[in-house]
Amino acid sequence: MPPPKDVVKIAIQMVGAIPQLIELQQTKPLAAVLKDVCDAWSLPNAEQYALQYADGRQTYITESDQEAERLYSGIQSKNVDVKTDSLKKLASLSQDVTFAQEFISRNGLKQIYSIVEEGNDTGEMLAHTLKAFTELMEHDFVSWENLSTVFIKKIMSFVNMNAVDASIQQLSLSILENMVPTSRLLFELVKKEVTLDRLLTHLQVTNAELQLKAMALLIALLLTATDAERRDMMDYLREKNIRQFIHKNIIHSSEPLGDEMAHYLYVLQSVSLNLCEHRMRTSMDPYSQEQRELLQSLRQTAFESESEAPAGNFSTERRRSLCAKEFRKLGFMNNSNPAEDLRRAPPGLLALDNMVYFSRNTPNAYSRFVLENSSREDKHECPFARSSIQLTLILCEILHVGEPCSETAQAFYPMFFGQDHFFEELFCICIQLVNKTWKEMRATQEDFDKVMQVVRDQITRTLALKPTSLELFKTRVNALNYSEILKLRQTERLHQEETLAVPVLELRERLKPELLELIRQQRLLHLCEGTLFRKISSRRRQDKLWYCRLSPNHKVLHYGDVEEGVESPPIESLTEKIPVADMKMLLVGKECPHTKEKSSGKQNKDVLELAFSIVHDVEEYCLNFVAPTRYEFCLWTDGLNVLLGKEMTSERTQTDLDVLLSMELKLRLLDLENISIPDTPPPIPKPPSNLNFCYDFSHAEQ
């Protein structure tokens, strides 16, 4: 008869005693279990002992233990060695939530504050103290707003010091990064004391970890700032050429770019592009003198030689008629009142800004565009203004201008950091591409939407190649001309059409079960290889990592914390386990408990799209995930559904199935190349009147 489900066998060892193998009844109070273990070893005072994991992080399995008391006393010791060792062990054990709660309940944080505020040590002892403080605060038992001003200023002084150990500066930067988003008061204090110049100094060091922590604090400050503060900070950083520095010393450094730094560069790019949002969402005000002057400057730059000389001799009506004619040549739909074209927001005033930038910074290209099209037949002229307005909207959509930053994305464009005025310069390249594509398509006004769709396709396909500079982007996007786009589209269309014949559709249905089984096996294999996940808290994107993988026999999920740089830890090092048999269901998106916890404040769409949870044992227990990418999300949710005996539901399943079906069909239809497949099978001929047509070999032998 199998043992009850709530009984497990565990081994317990203690220095100087014979190890015990006991049957642990999980419903039994822990104090009673400890008493039984102590009685077996004839140990008095069972309440003074605690169970501790022997492997992995060696966390405690109790809420009331003597270790917290011992370390609390140890960090107050007058003996420097005892104090340092106690702080070192405290930094390690504070990762355990139960231990942390016990230590904090003894007013342990007050002792940590004292060591930092009153001590002058900047060596190993301080590093252990700051590490312990960071780990204790991670559990959210204490608010960051409760920290004293003296403590905060001391932490900031470590960041501003020159002669201080790098590990202390890293920990101090990390503490400030945690602190900044929690309170407006703390944000202002840190922003005032830790200047942008100081952060830029830390970014220029060769220590990659210190560089990363400085970037993390910079990003935290930018995200917490108001719109006006953020704009001022970005303007200052632009003056200091931060983009060029990042492009040269971080993106193109000899060291590979880590996931964390890639995320921060993505956020910096997103914050910078979102500075365009205000202009993008603001319609043109026809009564604004400044905006009217910008609009008139477009006309004057293009036609100044035509309108300048005789203008004084014209009547008001004649001058108005001439302006309307010139605005029509510029490509405005409403040439008598061109401001009406810019009332649509988005793209709003951002389109006007782009047109003015193009006319002022590349006047020759601007004049050539306008004059070339104003001399064409009316039907074939490419409208500059209308194209610019639509192109600005397309670029805003492609670059996600105005959208909130993702908490996990790492997709940035290297060329963004190689160029000031990136958005405007990209517009200058793409508006000339519009004119080029217009001519290649021999388009008329009726073809405007088709041309802009082709241009969107050209830009999107080129950006997907991740060009490292705008020059390279320009070369590649111009090489991807209209005929190339047609070829690509035709290939994609033929690929779809060849699979639509009725016999082919029937063959697809027959092949599906076999290929779906192949996809299931691939998903389980991926789970066996495992994935590195990052812990996401309500405050920030943490740099803590954990790994999860499926056992080779598909019966147990193993998981545990790992250090940065560990790519594929052995399954034995992952101490936490969930038997597949105990898994009850899979939750995704808004259903997950860790997304519900974040519901206060602005919900991040990106996290919702990547979150999933495994409910096991009883519904109160969940293992929560935030996948690093949508690809990983699809593979893990599919694999877990396979383990639960359910259908794979991710979009990746359909994509993979389509690819496999396409390959299999092509192989099977190779012999039918250039042969049209009928929709209905050919008729079966009638049977012959008799079957006496067997050849008589005996006559042939004679």
XYZ file of C-alpha atoms in Angstrom:
702
model
C 0.000 0.000 0.000
C 1.522 3.380 -1.020
C 2.232 5.919 1.758
C -0.208 8.835 2.231
C 0.334 11.745 -0.128
C 1.257 14.143 2.712
C 4.079 11.914 4.000
C 7.598 12.230 2.557
C 10.900 10.645 3.523
C 13.752 13.040 4.303
C 17.290 12.651 5.624
C 18.432 14.855 8.537
C 22.047 15.262 9.582
C 23.907 17.137 12.299
C 27.619 17.498 12.970
C 28.743 14.829 15.436
C 25.552 12.772 15.227
C 24.383 9.758 13.208
C 22.086 10.940 10.327
C 18.383 10.107 10.585
C 15.949 9.022 7.853
C 12.451 10.027 8.948
C 8.956 9.965 7.496
C 7.838 13.596 7.630
C 4.102 14.106 7.911
C 3.563 17.511 6.310
C 0.404 18.240 8.286
C 2.242 17.785 11.579
C 3.349 21.018 13.332
C 7.004 21.806 12.691
C 7.692 22.213 16.417
C 6.542 18.603 16.997
C 8.771 17.354 14.150
C 11.780 19.171 15.641
C 11.043 17.685 19.078
C 10.973 14.137 17.632
C 14.298 14.723 15.832
C 15.928 16.177 18.965
C 14.594 13.326 21.137
C 16.178 10.782 18.762
C 19.544 12.498 19.321
C 18.830 13.112 23.035
C 19.054 16.892 22.570
C 17.339 19.160 25.134
C 15.607 22.469 24.277
C 14.180 21.500 20.867
C 12.809 25.027 20.440
C 16.380 26.276 19.951
C 16.923 24.197 16.779
C 15.810 24.666 13.206
C 15.795 22.615 10.006
C 17.958 23.933 7.190
C 18.302 22.754 3.575
C 21.671 21.060 3.033
C 21.790 21.838 -0.719
C 21.343 24.969 -2.786
C 20.799 28.220 -0.882
C 20.681 26.507 2.537
C 17.557 28.345 3.656
C 15.764 27.618 6.941
C 12.494 25.707 7.231
C 11.136 27.471 10.273
C 9.781 30.784 11.417
C 11.313 30.822 14.871
C 14.975 29.894 14.951
C 18.085 30.843 16.795
C 20.147 31.744 13.707
C 18.472 35.164 13.362
C 19.165 35.848 17.047
C 22.769 34.683 16.749
C 23.486 36.892 13.722
C 21.659 39.810 15.318
C 24.087 39.549 18.229
C 27.048 38.846 15.924
C 26.707 42.062 13.911
C 26.877 44.039 17.198
C 30.096 42.336 18.302
C 33.146 44.462 19.146
C 35.322 41.784 17.522
C 35.846 42.886 13.905
C 36.283 39.319 12.581
C 33.099 38.070 14.286
C 31.192 41.095 13.055
C 32.425 40.684 9.461
C 31.662 36.937 9.395
C 28.188 37.573 10.823
C 27.468 40.202 8.185
C 28.725 37.883 5.439
C 26.419 35.093 6.575
C 23.567 37.560 7.027
C 23.973 38.678 3.394
C 23.657 35.056 2.282
C 20.735 34.000 4.506
C 18.705 37.178 3.972
C 17.581 35.831 0.585
C 15.319 33.458 2.551
C 12.001 35.191 3.200
C 11.390 33.365 6.511
C 14.809 34.222 7.898
C 14.485 37.825 6.685
C 11.152 38.235 8.439
C 12.583 36.843 11.656
C 15.665 39.088 11.514
C 13.637 42.229 10.726
C 11.217 41.445 13.563
C 14.206 41.660 15.950
C 14.780 45.231 14.733
C 17.788 43.998 12.798
C 17.548 46.717 10.143
C 18.228 49.320 12.827
C 21.623 47.700 13.428
C 22.307 47.727 9.669
C 21.497 51.446 9.574
C 23.886 52.090 12.480
C 26.790 50.262 10.832
C 26.351 52.347 7.654
C 25.636 55.708 9.335
C 28.251 55.586 12.089
C 31.030 53.541 10.517
C 33.895 54.900 8.428
C 34.810 51.515 6.964
C 34.631 51.278 3.163
C 35.952 47.742 2.801
C 34.671 44.184 3.097
C 32.487 44.787 6.152
C 30.571 47.613 4.466
C 30.116 45.546 1.285
C 28.533 42.688 3.299
C 26.353 45.200 5.170
C 25.015 46.770 1.965
C 24.456 43.343 0.406
C 22.487 42.191 3.471
C 20.439 45.404 3.438
C 19.613 44.951 -0.277
C 18.471 41.349 0.231
C 16.355 42.214 3.289
C 14.617 45.087 1.469
C 13.799 42.826 -1.501
C 11.099 41.108 0.582
C 9.046 44.332 0.885
C 8.547 44.025 4.649
C 9.787 47.599 5.157
C 8.998 50.684 3.060
C 11.875 52.545 1.438
C 10.290 55.778 2.624
C 11.134 54.813 6.236
C 14.878 55.219 5.620
C 16.533 58.076 7.448
C 18.002 61.022 5.552
C 21.398 60.322 7.166
C 21.400 56.744 5.833
C 20.367 57.837 2.326
C 23.004 60.571 2.190
C 25.636 58.092 3.320
C 24.676 55.737 0.465
C 24.817 58.625 -2.016
C 28.238 59.639 -0.684
C 29.594 56.183 -1.606
C 28.427 56.778 -5.190
C 30.050 60.223 -5.291
C 33.362 59.136 -3.746
C 36.346 58.430 -5.970
C 38.455 56.362 -3.564
C 35.973 53.612 -2.730
C 35.767 49.946 -3.657
C 33.817 49.230 -6.896
C 31.660 46.574 -5.185
C 30.434 49.165 -2.656
C 29.600 51.627 -5.435
C 27.709 48.893 -7.315
C 25.632 48.037 -4.242
C 25.015 51.718 -3.475
C 23.852 52.388 -7.039
C 21.559 49.354 -6.822
C 20.046 50.614 -3.534
C 19.396 54.048 -5.024
C 17.857 52.454 -8.127
C 15.397 50.596 -5.862
C 14.693 53.719 -3.876
C 14.001 56.246 -6.651
C 10.641 54.902 -7.995
C 9.048 54.540 -4.533
C 8.713 58.206 -3.576
C 8.787 61.635 -5.206
C 10.771 62.950 -2.235
C 13.430 60.241 -2.606
C 13.598 60.847 -6.372
C 14.283 64.558 -5.864
C 16.888 63.844 -3.185
C 18.810 61.369 -5.347
C 18.518 63.538 -8.476
C 19.972 66.488 -6.577
C 22.861 64.661 -4.874
C 23.840 62.134 -7.585
C 24.257 64.336 -10.643
C 24.035 63.221 -14.254
C 27.712 64.100 -14.607
C 28.539 61.625 -11.832
C 26.512 58.881 -13.476
C 28.225 59.595 -16.804
C 31.581 59.206 -15.034
C 30.521 55.740 -13.815
C 29.333 54.842 -17.320
C 32.810 55.528 -18.667
C 34.611 53.026 -16.417
C 35.877 49.689 -17.708
C 34.126 47.751 -14.921
C 31.093 46.320 -16.771
C 29.102 45.647 -13.584
C 29.578 49.203 -12.281
C 28.670 50.524 -15.735
C 25.480 48.428 -15.673
C 24.408 49.669 -12.217
C 25.025 53.295 -13.225
C 22.886 52.796 -16.332
C 20.170 51.167 -14.177
C 20.013 54.211 -11.864
C 19.978 56.592 -14.841
C 17.028 54.711 -16.345
C 15.192 54.678 -12.980
C 15.606 58.473 -12.728
C 14.363 59.003 -16.295
C 11.309 56.796 -15.804
C 10.357 58.449 -12.498
C 10.819 62.034 -13.713
C 7.976 64.240 -14.942
C 7.757 64.939 -18.680
C 9.442 68.335 -18.308
C 12.224 66.931 -16.087
C 12.754 64.034 -18.474
C 13.094 66.401 -21.427
C 15.636 68.550 -19.542
C 17.627 65.458 -18.540
C 17.653 64.109 -22.102
C 18.728 67.523 -23.452
C 21.628 67.574 -21.003
C 22.639 64.020 -21.892
C 22.531 64.992 -25.579
C 24.893 67.899 -24.863
C 27.268 65.424 -23.226
C 27.159 63.174 -26.339
C 25.875 60.168 -24.413
C 24.602 58.532 -27.599
C 27.986 58.557 -29.290
C 29.621 57.244 -26.133
C 27.131 54.368 -25.865
C 27.480 53.583 -29.575
C 31.274 53.433 -29.380
C 32.030 52.092 -25.896
C 29.032 49.919 -24.977
C 27.378 48.654 -28.169
C 30.663 48.184 -30.032
C 32.837 47.242 -27.056
C 34.921 44.071 -27.076
C 32.662 42.545 -24.397
C 29.333 41.022 -25.516
C 26.246 43.034 -24.570
C 24.325 41.406 -21.699
C 20.526 41.095 -21.536
C 20.258 43.665 -18.741
C 22.238 46.334 -20.593
C 20.295 45.571 -23.798
C 17.077 46.238 -21.885
C 18.366 49.556 -20.515
C 19.446 50.672 -24.008
C 15.968 49.766 -25.271
C 14.404 51.892 -22.491
C 16.750 54.817 -23.218
C 15.786 54.609 -26.903
C 12.088 54.413 -26.025
C 12.271 57.365 -23.596
C 14.100 59.446 -26.195
C 11.628 58.650 -28.986
C 8.699 59.343 -26.659
C 9.862 62.954 -26.381
C 8.196 63.294 -29.808
C 4.838 62.220 -28.367
C 3.681 65.702 -27.331
C 4.188 67.145 -30.846
C 2.712 63.983 -32.375
C -0.523 64.361 -30.396
C -0.823 68.161 -30.867
C -2.883 69.441 -33.787
C -1.803 72.559 -35.643
C -3.277 75.773 -34.313
C -4.070 78.028 -37.320
C -3.906 81.077 -35.020
C -0.370 80.349 -33.785
C 2.077 82.804 -35.339
C 5.032 80.469 -34.761
C 3.336 77.509 -36.476
C 2.150 79.651 -39.410
C 5.705 80.908 -39.917
C 7.022 77.325 -40.001
C 4.410 76.470 -42.618
C 5.267 79.529 -44.699
C 8.975 78.703 -44.496
C 8.291 75.483 -46.397
C 6.795 77.457 -49.269
C 9.463 80.153 -49.240
C 12.361 77.659 -49.235
C 10.922 75.811 -52.241
C 9.703 78.771 -54.302
C 11.584 81.850 -53.061
C 13.112 82.600 -56.491
C 9.645 82.521 -58.097
C 7.739 84.590 -55.545
C 10.346 87.009 -54.194
C 10.817 89.518 -57.065
C 7.319 90.357 -58.199
C 5.624 89.915 -54.827
C 5.548 93.624 -54.082
C 3.558 94.374 -57.238
C 0.818 91.821 -56.442
C -2.504 92.642 -54.852
C -3.535 90.801 -51.688
C -5.893 88.579 -53.694
C -3.208 87.809 -56.278
C -0.668 87.025 -53.551
C -3.169 84.709 -51.812
C -3.809 82.937 -55.111
C -0.079 82.495 -55.698
C 0.429 81.069 -52.183
C -2.431 78.610 -52.698
C -0.888 77.485 -55.977
C 2.492 76.962 -54.324
C 0.986 75.045 -51.411
C -0.748 72.814 -53.964
C 2.643 72.190 -55.604
C 3.976 71.310 -52.150
C 1.362 68.561 -51.992
C -1.114 69.922 -49.453
C -4.657 68.632 -49.933
C -6.216 71.887 -48.692
C -4.020 74.392 -50.548
C -6.089 77.461 -49.552
C -5.690 76.568 -45.859
C -2.808 74.043 -45.528
C -3.051 74.142 -41.720
C -6.149 71.921 -42.071
C -3.928 69.060 -43.348
C -2.047 69.160 -40.037
C -5.113 69.102 -37.812
C -5.038 65.284 -37.695
C -3.209 64.021 -34.611
C -1.271 61.845 -34.679
C 0.982 62.792 -36.461
C 0.050 66.413 -35.695
C 2.849 68.968 -35.472
C 5.507 66.251 -35.640
C 4.878 66.017 -39.395
C 5.426 69.791 -39.731
C 8.635 69.554 -37.684
C 9.918 66.804 -39.967
C 9.137 68.748 -43.147
C 10.850 71.875 -41.785
C 13.897 69.833 -40.673
C 14.149 68.265 -44.146
C 13.888 71.656 -45.865
C 16.510 73.290 -43.621
C 19.056 70.493 -43.266
C 18.914 69.053 -46.787
C 17.698 72.058 -48.836
C 18.959 70.670 -52.143
C 17.138 67.357 -51.709
C 14.021 69.237 -50.558
C 13.990 71.601 -53.531
C 14.678 68.742 -55.943
C 11.765 66.720 -54.502
C 9.286 69.621 -54.735
C 10.355 71.090 -58.089
C 10.705 67.703 -59.750
C 7.135 66.782 -58.829
C 5.634 70.201 -59.554
C 6.908 69.894 -63.135
C 5.372 66.459 -63.685
C 1.919 65.850 -65.077
C -0.741 66.418 -62.429
C -1.626 62.757 -62.255
C 1.942 61.553 -61.611
C 3.244 64.142 -59.152
C 4.207 62.808 -55.720
C 2.598 65.077 -53.077
C 5.392 66.060 -50.668
C 3.222 67.317 -47.798
C 0.658 64.518 -47.935
C 3.459 61.933 -48.148
C 5.322 63.538 -45.239
C 2.253 63.487 -43.006
C 1.538 59.829 -43.748
C 5.230 58.832 -43.497
C 5.524 60.483 -40.059
C 2.539 58.437 -38.881
C 4.099 55.232 -40.281
C 7.434 55.910 -38.530
C 5.638 56.611 -35.233
C 3.843 53.265 -35.496
C 6.960 51.294 -36.458
C 9.090 52.890 -33.698
C 6.249 52.711 -31.092
C 6.342 56.436 -30.321
C 4.007 57.216 -27.429
C 3.800 53.641 -26.161
C 4.902 52.760 -22.584
C 8.256 51.038 -22.125
C 8.216 47.267 -21.872
C 9.652 45.769 -18.662
C 11.384 42.942 -20.503
C 12.110 44.030 -24.099
C 15.708 44.204 -25.327
C 15.114 45.172 -28.977
C 16.911 48.448 -29.666
C 18.325 49.804 -32.921
C 22.129 50.232 -32.759
C 21.923 53.035 -35.363
C 19.725 55.051 -32.960
C 22.757 55.681 -30.734
C 25.013 56.626 -33.656
C 23.026 59.706 -34.639
C 21.616 62.833 -32.987
C 18.142 63.826 -34.250
C 17.578 60.182 -35.149
C 13.860 60.454 -35.908
C 14.295 63.489 -38.162
C 17.283 61.995 -40.003
C 15.387 58.745 -40.536
C 12.501 60.791 -41.946
C 14.856 62.552 -44.384
C 16.015 59.212 -45.775
C 12.507 57.752 -45.949
C 10.802 60.757 -47.609
C 13.309 60.502 -50.442
C 12.544 56.779 -50.555
C 8.851 57.675 -51.017
C 9.718 59.765 -54.083
C 11.947 57.016 -55.485
C 9.296 54.320 -54.968
C 6.597 56.593 -56.422
C 8.581 56.890 -59.661
C 9.355 53.147 -59.759
C 5.634 52.385 -59.426
C 4.709 55.107 -61.936
C 2.057 55.991 -59.444
C -0.807 58.441 -59.720
C -2.725 60.193 -56.933
C -5.110 57.215 -56.795
C -2.156 54.944 -55.945
C -1.096 56.963 -52.879
C -2.128 54.338 -50.297
C -0.471 51.538 -52.303
C 2.805 53.473 -52.471
C 2.784 54.128 -48.725
C 2.117 50.430 -48.031
C 5.159 49.528 -50.146
C 7.256 52.143 -48.302
C 6.133 50.746 -44.922
C 7.157 47.293 -46.140
C 10.562 48.572 -47.291
C 11.252 50.298 -43.952
C 10.039 47.370 -41.813
C 12.045 44.765 -43.727
C 15.203 46.899 -43.593
C 14.891 47.670 -39.856
C 14.533 43.928 -39.207
C 18.113 43.553 -40.490
C 19.301 45.774 -37.567
C 21.624 48.069 -39.591
C 24.337 49.572 -37.385
C 24.188 53.069 -38.914
C 21.783 55.318 -40.806
C 24.105 55.201 -43.813
C 23.834 51.424 -43.903
C 20.062 51.701 -43.476
C 19.921 54.137 -46.402
C 21.948 51.799 -48.628
C 19.847 48.755 -47.792
C 16.433 50.402 -47.976
C 17.239 51.913 -51.384
C 18.453 48.522 -52.621
C 15.085 47.065 -51.637
C 13.309 48.691 -54.568
C 9.762 48.157 -55.790
C 10.686 45.238 -58.052
C 12.380 43.475 -55.114
C 9.304 44.012 -52.946
C 7.161 42.569 -55.739
C 9.374 39.492 -55.944
C 9.210 38.961 -52.181
C 5.445 39.412 -52.124
C 4.990 37.109 -55.121
C 7.075 34.407 -53.453
C 4.995 34.709 -50.297
C 1.756 34.693 -52.309
C 2.741 31.618 -54.346
C 3.654 29.857 -51.153
C 0.090 30.440 -49.932
C -1.657 29.640 -53.233
C 0.056 26.322 -53.854
C -1.479 24.910 -50.698
C -5.095 25.832 -51.529
C -5.980 23.059 -54.028
C -8.613 20.637 -52.638
C -6.418 17.476 -52.899
C -3.554 19.350 -51.227
C -5.863 20.474 -48.415
C -6.932 16.854 -47.887
C -3.287 15.791 -47.774
C -2.593 18.549 -45.211
C -5.307 17.192 -42.926
C -3.809 13.693 -43.114
C -0.336 14.980 -42.273
C -1.419 17.181 -39.339
C -1.572 14.556 -36.530
C 1.935 13.290 -37.258
C 3.395 16.796 -37.405
C 1.555 17.952 -34.275
C 3.143 15.047 -32.413
C 6.532 16.203 -33.723
C 5.827 19.711 -32.353
C 4.802 18.235 -28.975
C 8.096 16.351 -28.749
C 10.021 19.505 -29.663
C 8.230 21.481 -26.928
C 9.019 18.857 -24.296
C 12.642 18.740 -25.472
C 12.835 22.520 -25.064
C 11.484 22.233 -21.499
C 14.113 19.569 -20.785
C 16.851 21.958 -21.968
C 15.394 24.632 -19.687
C 15.244 28.433 -19.765
C 16.720 31.296 -17.773
C 14.008 33.548 -16.312
C 14.284 36.943 -14.619
C 12.435 37.894 -11.471
C 10.098 40.854 -11.910
C 9.004 42.811 -8.867
C 6.402 45.575 -8.567
C 9.186 48.138 -8.198
C 11.633 47.383 -10.962
C 13.115 44.900 -13.357
C 15.398 42.868 -11.126
C 18.756 41.429 -12.100
C 18.055 38.180 -10.219
C 17.885 35.038 -12.297
C 16.331 31.630 -11.885
C 16.338 28.557 -14.073
C 13.631 25.995 -14.754
C 13.842 22.720 -16.646
C 11.935 19.465 -17.060
C 13.497 16.162 -16.046
C 14.421 13.809 -18.946
C 11.616 11.411 -17.949
C 9.076 14.289 -18.109
C 7.937 13.647 -14.525
C 9.415 16.543 -12.506
C 9.990 20.286 -13.031
C 13.268 21.404 -11.415
C 13.939 25.085 -10.659
C 16.180 27.293 -8.554
C 18.110 30.589 -8.414
C 21.298 30.929 -10.477
C 24.045 33.491 -10.840
C 24.561 35.815 -13.825
C 26.519 34.108 -16.614
C 25.289 30.574 -15.874
C 23.739 29.410 -19.139
C 22.657 25.823 -18.474
C 23.026 24.697 -14.845
C 22.994 20.929 -14.168
C 19.643 19.604 -13.064
C 21.139 18.501 -9.702
C 21.872 22.139 -8.778
C 18.190 23.114 -9.075
C 16.947 22.239 -5.607
C 13.249 23.112 -5.935
C 10.905 20.561 -7.538
C 7.309 20.211 -8.699
C 6.083 16.734 -9.723
C 4.195 16.931 -13.021
C 1.493 14.733 -11.436
C 0.819 17.556 -8.916
C 0.309 20.207 -11.610
C -3.359 21.213 -11.762
C -3.636 23.924 -14.377
C -1.850 26.608 -16.373
C -2.746 30.295 -16.008
C -1.711 33.003 -18.472
C -1.871 36.810 -18.651
C -4.350 38.563 -16.349
C -5.275 35.285 -14.637
C -1.794 34.963 -13.090
C -1.443 35.958 -9.420
C 1.774 37.913 -10.014
C 0.036 40.156 -12.569
C -2.882 40.736 -10.196
C -0.401 41.883 -7.549
C 0.783 44.576 -9.964
C -2.712 45.795 -10.760
C -2.252 48.909 -8.646
C -0.913 51.564 -10.975
C -0.426 51.315 -14.706
C -0.605 47.727 -15.909
C 2.173 46.895 -18.332
C 0.840 45.213 -21.440
C 4.183 43.568 -22.160
C 4.314 41.706 -18.836
C 0.741 40.511 -19.305
C 1.678 39.032 -22.685
C 4.641 37.125 -21.209
C 3.260 36.010 -17.822
C 2.149 32.469 -16.998
C 1.762 30.425 -13.800
C 1.602 26.766 -12.865
C -0.970 25.908 -10.191
C 0.130 22.834 -8.243
C -1.024 20.772 -5.240
C -3.772 23.129 -4.122
C -4.767 26.329 -5.876
C -3.020 28.552 -3.360
C 0.407 27.430 -4.583
C 1.665 28.820 -7.882
C 5.012 28.939 -9.639
C 5.046 32.261 -11.474
C 6.938 32.992 -14.690
C 7.602 36.011 -16.885
C 9.089 34.698 -20.141
C 12.096 36.577 -21.572
C 10.517 36.620 -25.055
C 7.210 35.833 -26.736
C 8.930 32.851 -28.385
C 9.836 31.356 -24.986
C 6.321 32.085 -23.707
C 4.818 30.091 -26.579
C 7.179 27.134 -26.170
C 6.708 26.924 -22.399
C 2.926 27.287 -22.397
C 2.682 24.693 -25.187
C 4.989 22.298 -23.344
C 3.107 22.684 -20.074
C -0.201 22.106 -21.855
C 1.261 18.897 -23.324
C 2.237 17.763 -19.807
C -1.303 18.544 -18.638
C -2.760 16.552 -21.531
C -4.270 19.616 -23.210
C -4.087 21.131 -26.684
C -1.236 23.484 -27.596
C -2.833 26.902 -28.015
C -0.010 29.371 -28.773
C 0.317 31.207 -32.072
C 3.746 29.603 -32.449
C 2.121 26.175 -32.747
C 0.199 27.260 -35.827
C 3.303 28.927 -37.310
C 5.447 25.817 -36.775
C 2.684 23.569 -38.106
C 2.383 25.707 -41.249
C 6.154 25.576 -41.835
C 6.326 21.797 -41.357
C 3.258 21.218 -43.519
C 4.709 23.433 -46.242
C 8.026 21.544 -46.235
C 6.338 18.144 -46.196
C 3.944 19.098 -48.994
C 6.768 20.433 -51.162
C 8.664 17.164 -50.763
C 5.612 15.084 -51.617
C 4.635 17.243 -54.587
C 8.099 17.460 -56.171
C 7.103 15.087 -58.991
C 4.075 17.254 -59.783
C 6.043 20.454 -60.401
C 4.514 22.558 -63.220
C 1.534 20.180 -63.352
C -1.799 21.701 -62.442
C -3.643 19.726 -59.795
C -7.386 19.422 -60.531
C -9.870 20.300 -57.809
C -11.662 16.954 -58.266
C -10.046 13.548 -58.879
C -10.297 12.193 -62.439
C -13.213 9.739 -63.026
C -12.513 6.024 -62.622
C -12.998 4.270 -65.994
C -15.710 1.629 -66.403
C -14.564 -1.991 -65.978
C -13.911 -3.865 -69.283
C -16.626 -6.168 -70.748
C -14.411 -9.186 -70.010
C -11.156 -9.855 -68.267
C -9.733 -12.324 -70.839
C -6.720 -10.261 -71.732
C -4.014 -12.243 -69.983
C -0.970 -12.703 -72.220
C -0.211 -16.304 -73.143
C 3.536 -16.799 -72.724
C 3.420 -20.368 -74.092
C 2.897 -19.099 -77.681
C 5.874 -16.735 -77.402
C 8.215 -19.606 -76.527
C 7.301 -21.491 -79.723
